[in-house]
Short mmCIF file of C-alpha atoms in Angstrom, two decimals:
data_model
loop_
_atom_site.label_atom_id
_atom_site.label_comp_id
_atom_site.label_asym_id
_atom_site.label_seq_id
_atom_site.Cartn_x
_atom_site.Cartn_y
_atom_site.Cartn_z
CA MET D 1 18.03 17.77 20.17
CA ALA D 2 18.74 21.23 20.13
CA ASP D 3 22.26 21.23 21.61
CA GLU D 4 23.00 18.30 19.69
CA ARG D 5 21.78 19.66 16.25
CA SER D 6 24.09 22.42 17.33
CA VAL D 7 26.81 21.05 18.12
CA ARG D 8 26.30 19.15 14.50
CA LEU D 9 26.54 22.54 13.02
CA GLN D 10 29.34 23.63 14.66
CA ARG D 11 31.03 20.63 13.16
CA LEU D 12 29.85 21.24 9.60
CA GLU D 13 31.45 25.00 10.00
CA ALA D 14 34.43 23.91 11.15
CA LEU D 15 34.19 20.98 8.02
CA ARG D 16 34.06 24.09 6.06
CA GLU D 17 36.39 26.03 7.41
CA ARG D 18 38.80 23.01 6.43
CA GLY D 19 37.95 23.70 3.17
CA ILE D 20 35.70 20.49 2.94
CA ASN D 21 32.44 20.82 0.93
CA PRO D 22 30.33 18.47 3.05
CA TYR D 23 27.89 18.12 -0.02
CA PRO D 24 29.79 17.45 -2.84
CA ASN D 25 27.84 17.33 -6.27
CA HIS D 26 30.00 13.97 -7.61
CA VAL D 27 30.58 10.90 -5.44
CA GLU D 28 32.76 7.93 -6.24
CA ARG D 29 31.87 4.23 -5.31
CA SER D 30 33.48 0.62 -7.00
CA HIS D 31 30.89 -1.72 -5.35
CA THR D 32 28.13 -2.06 -3.04
CA ILE D 33 28.62 -3.52 0.41
CA ALA D 34 26.48 -6.51 -0.51
CA GLU D 35 29.24 -7.45 -3.33
CA VAL D 36 32.23 -7.10 -1.18
CA LEU D 37 30.66 -8.71 1.50
CA GLN D 38 29.88 -11.92 -0.72
CA HIS D 39 33.56 -11.72 -2.34
CA PHE D 40 35.25 -10.78 0.84
CA ASP D 41 37.75 -13.83 1.32
CA GLU D 42 38.09 -13.50 -2.52
CA TRP D 43 39.06 -9.76 -2.28
CA LEU D 44 41.39 -9.87 0.71
CA GLY D 45 44.37 -8.28 0.84
CA GLU D 46 46.12 -4.96 0.25
CA GLU D 47 46.93 -5.46 -3.45
CA HIS D 48 42.76 -4.81 -3.91
CA SER D 49 41.07 -1.34 -3.45
CA PHE D 50 37.45 -0.47 -3.30
CA CYS D 51 35.61 2.84 -2.67
CA LEU D 52 32.34 1.80 -0.57
CA VAL D 53 29.91 4.68 0.54
CA GLY D 54 27.37 4.68 3.34
CA ARG D 55 25.71 6.56 6.43
CA ILE D 56 27.61 6.10 9.28
CA ARG D 57 25.63 3.76 11.84
CA LEU D 58 28.29 3.26 14.47
CA LEU D 59 31.56 5.12 15.62
CA ARG D 60 34.12 4.70 18.02
CA GLU D 61 37.13 7.05 18.06
CA MET D 62 39.64 5.49 20.49
CA GLY D 63 42.59 8.00 20.31
CA LYS D 64 44.88 7.37 17.35
CA ILE D 65 42.02 4.92 15.66
CA ALA D 66 38.47 5.04 14.94
CA PHE D 67 36.25 2.33 13.78
CA ALA D 68 32.68 3.01 12.12
CA HIS D 69 30.25 1.04 10.66
CA ILE D 70 28.40 2.44 7.47
CA GLU D 71 25.41 1.26 5.88
CA ASP D 72 24.48 1.43 2.53
CA GLY D 73 21.14 -0.07 0.58
CA THR D 74 22.53 -3.33 0.47
CA GLY D 75 24.08 -4.34 3.64
CA ARG D 76 26.55 -3.12 6.35
CA ILE D 77 30.44 -3.27 6.84
CA GLN D 78 32.66 -1.87 9.21
CA VAL D 79 35.58 0.65 8.75
CA TYR D 80 38.65 1.32 10.07
CA PHE D 81 40.56 4.67 10.75
CA ARG D 82 44.27 4.76 12.04
CA ILE D 83 45.93 8.29 11.59
CA ASN D 84 49.01 6.67 10.89
CA ASP D 85 47.65 5.36 7.44
CA LEU D 86 45.45 8.77 6.96
CA GLY D 87 47.57 11.36 8.33
CA GLU D 88 47.28 13.72 11.23
CA GLU D 89 45.48 16.22 9.72
CA ALA D 90 42.85 14.07 7.59
CA TYR D 91 42.35 12.23 11.20
CA ARG D 92 41.03 15.56 12.21
CA THR D 93 38.21 15.18 10.30
CA VAL D 94 37.24 11.85 11.23
CA ARG D 95 36.56 13.32 14.68
CA LEU D 96 33.86 15.74 13.34
CA LEU D 97 31.85 12.50 12.06
CA ASP D 98 28.66 11.72 13.56
CA ILE D 99 26.49 9.18 13.95
CA GLY D 100 24.34 10.00 10.63
CA ASP D 101 26.68 11.38 8.20
CA PHE D 102 27.19 9.54 4.74
CA ILE D 103 31.10 8.97 3.83
CA GLN D 104 32.87 7.84 0.97
CA ALA D 105 35.64 5.12 2.22
CA ARG D 106 38.77 4.08 0.00
CA GLY D 107 40.74 1.27 1.00
CA PHE D 108 40.93 -2.45 1.16
CA LEU D 109 39.51 -5.77 2.91
CA PHE D 110 40.58 -7.07 5.80
CA TYR D 111 39.91 -9.32 9.13
CA THR D 112 40.08 -7.74 12.68
CA ARG D 113 41.47 -9.75 15.33
CA THR D 114 38.16 -10.41 16.41
CA GLY D 115 36.98 -11.96 13.02
CA GLU D 116 35.13 -9.26 11.55
CA ARG D 117 35.01 -8.14 8.03
CA THR D 118 36.41 -4.80 7.67
CA LEU D 119 37.07 -2.10 4.82
CA HIS D 120 41.09 -0.50 6.36
CA VAL D 121 40.54 2.92 5.03
CA LEU D 122 43.74 4.81 3.39
CA GLN D 123 40.95 8.08 2.26
CA PHE D 124 38.04 9.30 2.95
CA ALA D 125 35.01 12.01 2.68
CA VAL D 126 31.99 13.85 4.15
CA ILE D 127 29.39 13.34 1.37
CA ALA D 128 26.30 14.53 3.12
CA LYS D 129 26.60 15.77 7.22
CA GLY D 130 23.96 14.98 8.70
CA LEU D 131 22.00 17.89 11.27
CA ARG D 132 19.68 15.75 12.97
CA PRO D 133 20.49 12.36 15.32
CA LEU D 134 19.06 9.38 13.92
CA PRO D 135 16.64 7.58 16.26
CA GLU D 136 17.75 5.67 19.31
CA LYS D 137 19.65 2.64 18.10
CA TYR D 138 18.75 -0.20 20.96
CA HIS D 139 15.40 1.10 21.37
CA GLY D 140 14.17 2.61 17.79
CA LEU D 141 11.44 4.20 17.44
CA GLU D 142 8.32 3.03 19.05
CA ASP D 143 5.67 5.53 18.67
CA ILE D 144 3.39 4.06 16.19
CA GLU D 145 2.04 7.31 15.10
CA LEU D 146 5.35 8.85 15.02
CA ARG D 147 6.60 5.89 12.31
CA GLN D 148 3.95 6.58 10.23
CA ARG D 149 4.27 10.47 10.10
CA LYS D 150 7.82 10.53 9.83
CA ARG D 151 8.46 7.04 7.62
CA TYR D 152 12.01 8.02 7.11
CA LEU D 153 13.28 7.77 10.88
CA ASP D 154 10.73 4.20 10.54
CA LEU D 155 12.94 2.97 8.22
CA LEU D 156 16.25 3.78 9.79
CA ALA D 157 15.04 2.60 13.50
CA ASN D 158 12.98 -0.46 12.34
CA GLY D 159 14.40 -1.31 8.90
CA ASP D 160 14.87 -4.87 9.86
CA GLU D 161 11.01 -4.90 10.26
CA VAL D 162 9.76 -2.47 8.05
CA LYS D 163 11.65 -2.14 4.48
CA PRO D 164 10.60 -5.91 3.76
CA ILE D 165 6.79 -5.02 3.91
CA PHE D 166 7.56 -2.51 1.26
CA VAL D 167 9.31 -4.73 -0.69
CA THR D 168 6.72 -7.59 -0.96
CA ARG D 169 4.37 -4.52 -1.88
CA SER D 170 6.62 -3.82 -4.51
CA ARG D 171 6.39 -7.42 -5.65
CA VAL D 172 2.97 -7.71 -5.33
CA ILE D 173 1.99 -5.00 -7.97
CA ARG D 174 4.43 -6.08 -10.05
CA ALA D 175 3.19 -9.69 -9.92
CA MET D 176 -0.07 -8.39 -10.16
CA ARG D 177 0.74 -6.75 -13.31
CA ARG D 178 2.50 -9.37 -15.01
CA PHE D 179 -0.55 -11.70 -13.84
CA LEU D 180 -2.83 -9.39 -16.16
CA ASP D 181 -0.26 -8.66 -19.09
CA GLU D 182 -0.31 -12.52 -19.41
CA ARG D 183 -3.94 -13.02 -20.17
CA GLY D 184 -3.97 -10.09 -22.81
CA PHE D 185 -4.87 -7.33 -20.41
CA LEU D 186 -4.45 -3.83 -21.48
CA GLU D 187 -2.79 -1.35 -18.77
CA VAL D 188 -4.63 1.65 -19.44
CA GLU D 189 -4.85 5.17 -17.63
CA THR D 190 -7.39 7.43 -17.05
CA PRO D 191 -8.31 10.45 -15.59
CA ILE D 192 -7.59 11.54 -11.54
CA LEU D 193 -9.43 14.97 -12.14
CA GLN D 194 -13.36 13.89 -13.12
CA PRO D 195 -16.11 16.63 -14.24
CA ILE D 196 -18.28 13.75 -12.16
CA TYR D 197 -17.19 11.25 -10.12
CA GLY D 198 -18.72 7.90 -10.20
CA GLY D 199 -18.01 3.96 -9.83
CA ALA D 200 -18.33 3.74 -6.25
CA THR D 201 -20.31 4.45 -3.20
CA ALA D 202 -18.57 7.12 -1.55
CA ARG D 203 -18.07 11.01 -1.01
CA PRO D 204 -15.13 12.82 -3.27
CA PHE D 205 -12.59 15.23 -2.65
CA VAL D 206 -13.50 18.46 -4.46
CA THR D 207 -11.08 20.69 -6.58
CA HIS D 208 -11.36 23.87 -8.60
CA HIS D 209 -9.53 24.36 -11.74
CA HIS D 210 -9.28 28.19 -12.30
CA ALA D 211 -8.46 28.16 -16.18
CA LEU D 212 -11.54 26.21 -16.68
CA ASP D 213 -13.57 28.11 -13.72
CA ARG D 214 -15.29 24.88 -12.96
CA ASP D 215 -15.06 22.12 -9.84
CA LEU D 216 -13.22 18.92 -10.66
CA TYR D 217 -13.19 15.88 -7.70
CA LEU D 218 -10.63 13.44 -7.76
CA ARG D 219 -11.66 10.01 -8.66
CA ILE D 220 -13.23 7.66 -6.48
CA ALA D 221 -12.94 4.91 -9.13
CA VAL D 222 -11.51 4.27 -11.95
CA GLU D 223 -14.53 2.17 -13.22
CA LEU D 224 -16.70 4.46 -15.61
CA TYR D 225 -13.54 5.29 -17.59
CA LEU D 226 -12.47 2.13 -18.44
CA LYS D 227 -16.07 0.86 -19.25
CA ARG D 228 -15.77 3.07 -21.64
CA LEU D 229 -12.98 1.67 -23.34
CA LEU D 230 -14.88 -1.67 -23.69
CA VAL D 231 -17.55 0.23 -25.44
CA GLY D 232 -14.89 1.67 -27.67
CA GLY D 233 -13.57 -1.81 -28.78
CA PHE D 234 -10.61 -2.58 -26.43
CA GLU D 235 -11.99 -5.87 -25.02
CA ARG D 236 -9.77 -6.44 -21.93
CA VAL D 237 -7.96 -3.31 -19.92
CA TYR D 238 -7.09 -2.95 -16.02
CA GLU D 239 -5.18 0.26 -14.22
CA ILE D 240 -3.28 0.39 -11.50
CA GLY D 241 -3.27 3.73 -9.46
CA ARG D 242 -4.81 6.04 -6.90
CA ASN D 243 -8.17 6.31 -5.97
CA PHE D 244 -9.17 9.43 -3.05
CA ARG D 245 -11.96 9.20 -1.28
CA ASN D 246 -13.21 11.74 1.57
CA GLU D 247 -14.30 8.87 4.31
CA GLY D 248 -12.88 8.06 7.87
CA ILE D 249 -9.78 6.79 8.71
CA ASP D 250 -9.34 3.19 10.27
CA ARG D 251 -7.43 0.33 10.09
CA THR D 252 -8.81 -0.39 6.58
CA HIS D 253 -9.63 2.38 5.40
CA ASN D 254 -7.38 5.42 4.03
CA PRO D 255 -8.39 8.56 2.17
CA GLU D 256 -5.71 7.98 -0.59
CA PHE D 257 -5.04 4.49 -1.37
CA THR D 258 -4.16 2.02 -4.23
CA MET D 259 -6.87 0.10 -6.51
CA MET D 260 -6.18 -2.38 -9.41
CA GLU D 261 -9.53 -2.64 -11.67
CA CYS D 262 -9.89 -5.06 -14.61
CA TYR D 263 -12.89 -5.54 -16.93
CA GLN D 264 -12.80 -8.30 -19.70
CA ALA D 265 -15.35 -8.64 -22.42
CA TYR D 266 -17.73 -11.67 -22.83
CA ALA D 267 -17.13 -12.68 -19.48
CA ASP D 268 -19.31 -12.89 -16.21
CA TYR D 269 -19.21 -12.64 -12.38
CA GLU D 270 -17.85 -16.35 -12.54
CA ASP D 271 -14.67 -16.00 -15.04
CA MET D 272 -14.07 -12.78 -12.72
CA MET D 273 -13.92 -15.42 -9.85
CA ARG D 274 -11.59 -18.02 -10.78
CA LEU D 275 -9.41 -14.76 -12.21
CA THR D 276 -9.25 -13.88 -9.06
CA GLU D 277 -8.53 -16.65 -7.17
CA GLU D 278 -5.86 -17.89 -9.68
CA MET D 279 -4.10 -14.33 -9.53
CA ILE D 280 -3.61 -13.96 -5.90
CA TYR D 281 -2.43 -17.28 -5.48
CA ALA D 282 0.08 -16.63 -8.55
CA ILE D 283 1.32 -12.84 -6.36
CA ALA D 284 1.30 -14.68 -3.14
CA LEU D 285 3.74 -17.46 -4.67
CA GLU D 286 5.79 -14.58 -6.49
CA ALA D 287 5.79 -12.09 -3.58
CA CYS D 288 5.56 -14.42 -0.73
CA GLY D 289 6.83 -17.79 -1.89
CA THR D 290 4.10 -19.76 -0.11
CA ALA D 291 0.20 -20.08 -0.81
CA ARG D 292 -0.11 -20.48 2.84
CA ILE D 293 -0.45 -17.11 4.47
CA HIS D 294 -0.29 -16.33 8.11
CA TYR D 295 -2.64 -13.56 9.00
CA ARG D 296 -3.95 -12.20 12.73
CA GLY D 297 -2.81 -15.52 13.74
CA TYR D 298 -4.90 -17.82 11.29
CA GLU D 299 -3.16 -19.61 8.42
CA VAL D 300 -5.33 -19.04 5.13
CA ASP D 301 -4.61 -21.23 1.94
CA LEU D 302 -5.25 -19.98 -0.86
CA THR D 303 -5.19 -22.53 -3.62
CA PRO D 304 -8.12 -22.69 -5.77
CA PRO D 305 -10.96 -22.91 -5.27
CA TRP D 306 -12.49 -20.78 -3.25
CA PRO D 307 -15.87 -21.41 -1.31
CA ARG D 308 -18.30 -19.74 -2.89
CA LEU D 309 -20.90 -18.18 -0.14
CA PRO D 310 -24.26 -16.62 -1.15
CA LEU D 311 -24.23 -13.55 0.97
CA LEU D 312 -27.65 -13.33 2.57
CA ALA D 313 -27.51 -17.00 3.80
CA THR D 314 -24.08 -16.36 5.46
CA ILE D 315 -25.65 -13.19 7.08
CA GLU D 316 -28.18 -15.12 8.61
CA GLU D 317 -25.91 -17.64 9.60
CA PHE D 318 -23.81 -15.65 11.63
CA THR D 319 -26.20 -12.88 12.70
CA GLY D 320 -29.69 -14.54 12.81
CA ILE D 321 -31.19 -11.95 10.67
CA ASP D 322 -32.77 -13.85 7.65
CA VAL D 323 -33.01 -10.06 5.71
CA ASN D 324 -35.51 -11.72 3.02
CA ARG D 325 -37.44 -11.31 5.65
CA TYR D 326 -37.50 -7.73 6.44
CA PRO D 327 -38.47 -6.33 2.82
CA ASP D 328 -37.65 -2.48 3.66
CA ARG D 329 -35.26 -0.39 5.87
CA GLU D 330 -37.82 -0.01 8.33
CA SER D 331 -38.31 -3.75 9.20
CA LEU D 332 -34.77 -4.58 8.79
CA ALA D 333 -33.76 -1.52 10.92
CA ALA D 334 -35.98 -2.72 14.02
CA GLU D 335 -34.71 -6.27 13.73
CA MET D 336 -31.16 -4.86 13.96
CA ARG D 337 -32.05 -3.20 16.89
CA ALA D 338 -33.62 -5.51 18.46
CA ARG D 339 -30.54 -7.48 18.02
CA GLY D 340 -28.15 -4.79 19.34
CA TYR D 341 -26.79 -3.59 16.15
CA GLU D 342 -26.47 -0.18 15.51
CA VAL D 343 -28.82 1.44 13.19
CA ASP D 344 -27.35 4.88 11.14
CA PRO D 345 -30.87 6.78 10.16
CA ALA D 346 -29.23 8.24 6.88
CA LEU D 347 -28.68 4.76 5.56
CA GLY D 348 -31.27 2.70 3.12
CA ARG D 349 -32.12 -0.98 3.55
CA GLY D 350 -29.31 -2.10 1.13
CA ARG D 351 -26.64 0.05 3.10
CA LEU D 352 -27.69 -1.43 5.99
CA ILE D 353 -27.42 -5.22 4.50
CA ASP D 354 -23.73 -4.08 4.26
CA GLU D 355 -23.25 -3.10 7.60
CA LEU D 356 -24.87 -6.77 8.65
CA LYS D 357 -21.83 -8.18 6.60
CA SER D 358 -19.02 -6.03 8.18
CA ALA D 359 -20.28 -6.83 11.46
CA MET D 360 -20.72 -10.53 10.70
CA PHE D 361 -16.75 -10.45 9.88
CA ARG D 362 -15.93 -8.26 12.99
CA GLN D 363 -17.34 -11.49 15.19
CA GLY D 364 -14.44 -13.35 14.20
CA ALA D 365 -16.16 -16.69 13.50
CA GLU D 366 -13.16 -18.94 12.54
CA PRO D 367 -15.39 -19.93 9.47
CA LEU D 368 -14.79 -16.85 8.08
CA ARG D 369 -11.06 -16.52 8.29
CA ARG D 370 -9.73 -18.42 5.03
CA ALA D 371 -10.21 -17.38 1.60
CA LEU D 372 -13.93 -16.96 0.27
CA PHE D 373 -16.27 -15.52 -2.24
CA LEU D 374 -19.26 -13.96 -0.62
CA ILE D 375 -21.50 -13.90 -3.82
CA ASP D 376 -25.07 -13.03 -5.47
CA TYR D 377 -25.41 -9.26 -3.41
CA PRO D 378 -29.14 -7.62 -3.09
CA LEU D 379 -29.92 -5.44 -5.87
CA ASP D 380 -29.95 -2.36 -3.98
CA VAL D 381 -26.26 -1.90 -2.89
CA SER D 382 -25.24 -2.61 -6.41
CA PRO D 383 -26.04 0.01 -8.82
CA LEU D 384 -23.59 -1.03 -11.59
CA ALA D 385 -23.97 -4.60 -11.41
CA LYS D 386 -25.93 -7.19 -13.95
CA ARG D 387 -29.29 -8.63 -12.37
CA HIS D 388 -29.02 -12.36 -11.35
CA ARG D 389 -30.01 -14.44 -13.85
CA SER D 390 -32.36 -16.73 -11.76
CA GLN D 391 -32.59 -14.50 -8.62
CA PRO D 392 -34.46 -11.16 -9.94
CA ASN D 393 -34.06 -9.40 -6.49
CA LEU D 394 -30.24 -10.12 -6.77
CA VAL D 395 -27.18 -8.79 -8.82
CA GLU D 396 -24.39 -11.16 -9.84
CA ARG D 397 -21.79 -9.13 -7.86
CA PHE D 398 -19.31 -11.11 -5.30
CA GLN D 399 -16.29 -9.79 -3.05
CA PRO D 400 -13.08 -11.78 -1.98
CA PHE D 401 -12.40 -11.87 1.84
CA LEU D 402 -8.83 -13.26 3.37
CA GLY D 403 -8.45 -13.98 6.79
CA GLY D 404 -11.89 -11.96 7.13
CA LEU D 405 -10.42 -9.15 5.27
CA GLU D 406 -12.36 -7.79 2.36
CA ILE D 407 -10.09 -6.98 -0.59
CA GLY D 408 -12.14 -6.34 -3.62
CA ASN D 409 -15.19 -6.07 -5.77
CA ALA D 410 -16.58 -7.39 -8.81
CA PHE D 411 -19.79 -8.03 -11.08
CA THR D 412 -21.05 -8.96 -14.47
CA GLU D 413 -21.43 -5.28 -15.09
CA LEU D 414 -24.66 -3.79 -16.45
CA ASN D 415 -24.65 -2.88 -19.83
CA ASP D 416 -28.66 -2.15 -20.30
CA PRO D 417 -28.36 1.47 -20.73
CA LEU D 418 -32.11 1.68 -19.47
CA ASP D 419 -31.48 -0.46 -16.29
CA GLN D 420 -28.41 1.51 -15.65
CA ARG D 421 -30.34 4.82 -15.72
CA GLN D 422 -32.89 3.59 -13.71
CA ARG D 423 -30.33 2.38 -10.96
CA PHE D 424 -28.54 5.92 -11.17
CA GLU D 425 -31.91 7.32 -10.56
CA ASP D 426 -32.73 5.26 -7.34
CA GLN D 427 -29.07 6.28 -6.04
CA MET D 428 -30.16 10.19 -6.41
CA ARG D 429 -33.27 9.78 -4.81
CA GLN D 430 -31.26 8.13 -1.79
CA ARG D 431 -28.96 11.15 -1.81
CA ALA D 432 -32.21 13.02 -1.69
CA HIS D 433 -32.66 11.37 1.45
CA GLY D 434 -29.67 12.09 2.98
CA ASP D 435 -26.88 9.67 1.73
CA VAL D 436 -24.20 11.59 0.91
CA GLU D 437 -21.85 8.36 -0.40
CA ALA D 438 -24.60 7.44 -2.63
CA GLN D 439 -23.69 7.69 -6.59
CA VAL D 440 -24.34 10.28 -8.94
CA LEU D 441 -26.04 10.18 -12.21
CA ASP D 442 -23.51 10.50 -15.22
CA GLU D 443 -24.85 11.58 -18.30
CA ASP D 444 -22.11 10.92 -20.94
CA PHE D 445 -21.52 7.13 -19.31
CA LEU D 446 -25.06 6.68 -19.94
CA GLU D 447 -24.49 7.56 -23.63
CA ALA D 448 -21.66 5.26 -24.15
CA LEU D 449 -23.82 2.14 -22.63
CA GLU D 450 -25.97 3.33 -25.12
CA VAL D 451 -23.79 2.88 -28.24
CA GLY D 452 -23.06 0.01 -26.57
CA MET D 453 -20.98 -2.12 -24.56
CA PRO D 454 -20.32 -6.15 -24.64
CA PRO D 455 -21.40 -8.35 -22.25
CA THR D 456 -18.32 -7.87 -19.44
CA GLY D 457 -17.06 -8.88 -16.29
CA GLY D 458 -14.92 -6.48 -13.75
CA LEU D 459 -13.16 -6.74 -11.08
CA GLY D 460 -11.52 -4.24 -8.39
CA ILE D 461 -8.65 -5.52 -5.66
CA GLY D 462 -7.69 -3.04 -2.98
CA VAL D 463 -4.23 -3.05 -3.45
CA ASP D 464 -3.42 -1.80 0.31
CA ARG D 465 -5.39 -4.97 1.86
CA LEU D 466 -4.06 -6.99 -0.06
CA VAL D 467 -0.52 -6.18 0.89
CA MET D 468 -1.79 -6.17 4.27
CA PHE D 469 -2.75 -9.72 4.38
CA LEU D 470 0.53 -10.87 2.72
CA THR D 471 2.51 -9.39 5.41
CA ASP D 472 0.01 -9.98 8.30
CA GLN D 473 -0.06 -6.15 9.01
CA GLU D 474 -3.26 -5.02 11.10
CA SER D 475 -3.08 -1.15 9.79
CA ILE D 476 -3.48 0.34 6.31
CA ARG D 477 -0.95 2.75 7.27
CA ASP D 478 1.56 0.23 7.84
CA VAL D 479 1.55 -0.65 4.30
CA ILE D 480 1.40 2.53 2.93
CA LEU D 481 4.53 4.36 3.15
CA PHE D 482 3.05 8.08 3.80
CA PRO D 483 -0.29 7.60 5.04
CA THR D 484 -2.46 10.23 5.45
CA MET D 485 -2.37 11.43 9.29
CA ARG D 486 -4.01 14.11 11.54
CA LYS D 487 -2.95 17.43 11.64
CA ALA D 488 0.74 17.11 13.82
CA PRO D 489 0.46 19.85 16.99
CA ASN D 490 2.96 21.66 15.06
CA GLU D 491 1.64 22.00 11.91
CA PRO D 492 -0.12 25.70 10.83
#
C-alpha cells in the first residue's frame, strides 16, 4: 500500500501543479444518482443537463475515452469521458484519477451500446482525492476484527451487507421513541457523569473532575435518576442513551452500549410485560415489516401475548436443579459443581442463580428459542424490585428473551424506602465479601424515596441486543458502528 500511496501523492501534486484544488470548499450537485436513475428515460437526451457527485468505484481508461462508476449515498451510475468533449487538457486530468476519489460530473444521460445507463460527461472536477486504496473490490474485507475496528472500510467493502443493519438500527430507535411518545411518555436526559453509580449490578468506569477535585463515575444505568423524576411528579418518563460498564467483552457485551429505560407511575410488572411485548411487536413491524423474525436458525413470532415462565421452575426444568432445595450459597454451589457447572467463589447465592439461568440458555433448548418472559426472581438478585405480592422470597421482576437472547430487565419498582435501605446494605455486605459488581448505597436516592414515589413499573431494553435479534447478528459488535476493541499492535 505504501507504493500505491506514493503514486497517489504524486498525482495529487500533479493536480496542484495544474492549478486544480483537489479539496475545494464548494461543490455543486443538481440531483442524486437515485433521482436520475428513477427518471432516466424521462430525462434522457442532450437537452437535459445534470450535475452528479460521488466516489469513483470503478475506472477504465482506454486511450481517448474512459468509463467510471461513481457512487453517492443513494446509488451508483456509470460516467463516460471522451477527449473530444473535454479537450486534451481536461482529459489529462482523467488520467490523474484513482478509484476512491470523489468527483463532480456534469453532462447528459444516454444508453451505451450494451444498454447501460450512463452520464456523458461534458465537464468534471476533482472534489476529494483519496490517498489510500479502497478494500479490494471482489474479495471485500473479510477480517472480522478489521471490519469492526475500521468500520469505514467495512461500509465501503461490504456495504450491501452492513449498511442495512445500521439502517434497521436507526429505524428501531425511531420506532421505539414513537411508541413511547404516543403512550404519553416524556423523553428526558439524566447525568452520564455521576457521583454515585447505581441502578445495575456492574463495575463502573472512574474518572476525575479536576475543578471539583472529586472522582465521578460513568453511569452504568439511568434508573435511579429516572425514579427521582417520578418522585418529582412526572408520571411517565424514558431515556434512550449510552451506559458504560467496566466489564468483559463477548458476543453480547460491549463496555459502551445503548439502553432504553422507561418508568410508569401506577403500573406494575404485569403492565410492563404488556407494554414490552406490544412495543417489540410494533418495532418489528415498523423496522422489519414483519413480526416473524429469523434469528440464528429459528423463526420467532413476536405476536403478543408471550409466554410467562417462572424463573425457578424453568431453571429446574432445563438444568435439573431445584433452587428452592438449596437455601444458602454453599449448598447451591455444591449442587452446581456436582452437575458440572462452574462456580465463581466471589458470587453469592443470587448471582449463582443468575449463572444457572445463563447456562440454561447456552444449552440452546428449542422451547427457549421463542419470545418469552422469565418472571418472579429471587429477592437476593433483585435489590431494586418490590417483593412479590404472594411469594415473599421472590420479587416481581421479569426479563424478556427473544430467540434465547436476553434483551432487558423490568420490575414492579421498590418504593418502600426502609426496605430499599436494607437491600442496599445487603449489597454492600456482598461487596465486602468480594462481589465488586454489587450495588452501592445511594443516600440521596433513599432520601428521594422517603419524600415518596408512587407505585411504579419500570423497564430497561438493551437496544443493541434488540437490533442483534432483528438483524440476525451473532455479535453485539456487528450492530455497533464503533465497538470497543482490544489494543491494536500499532497503537501507542
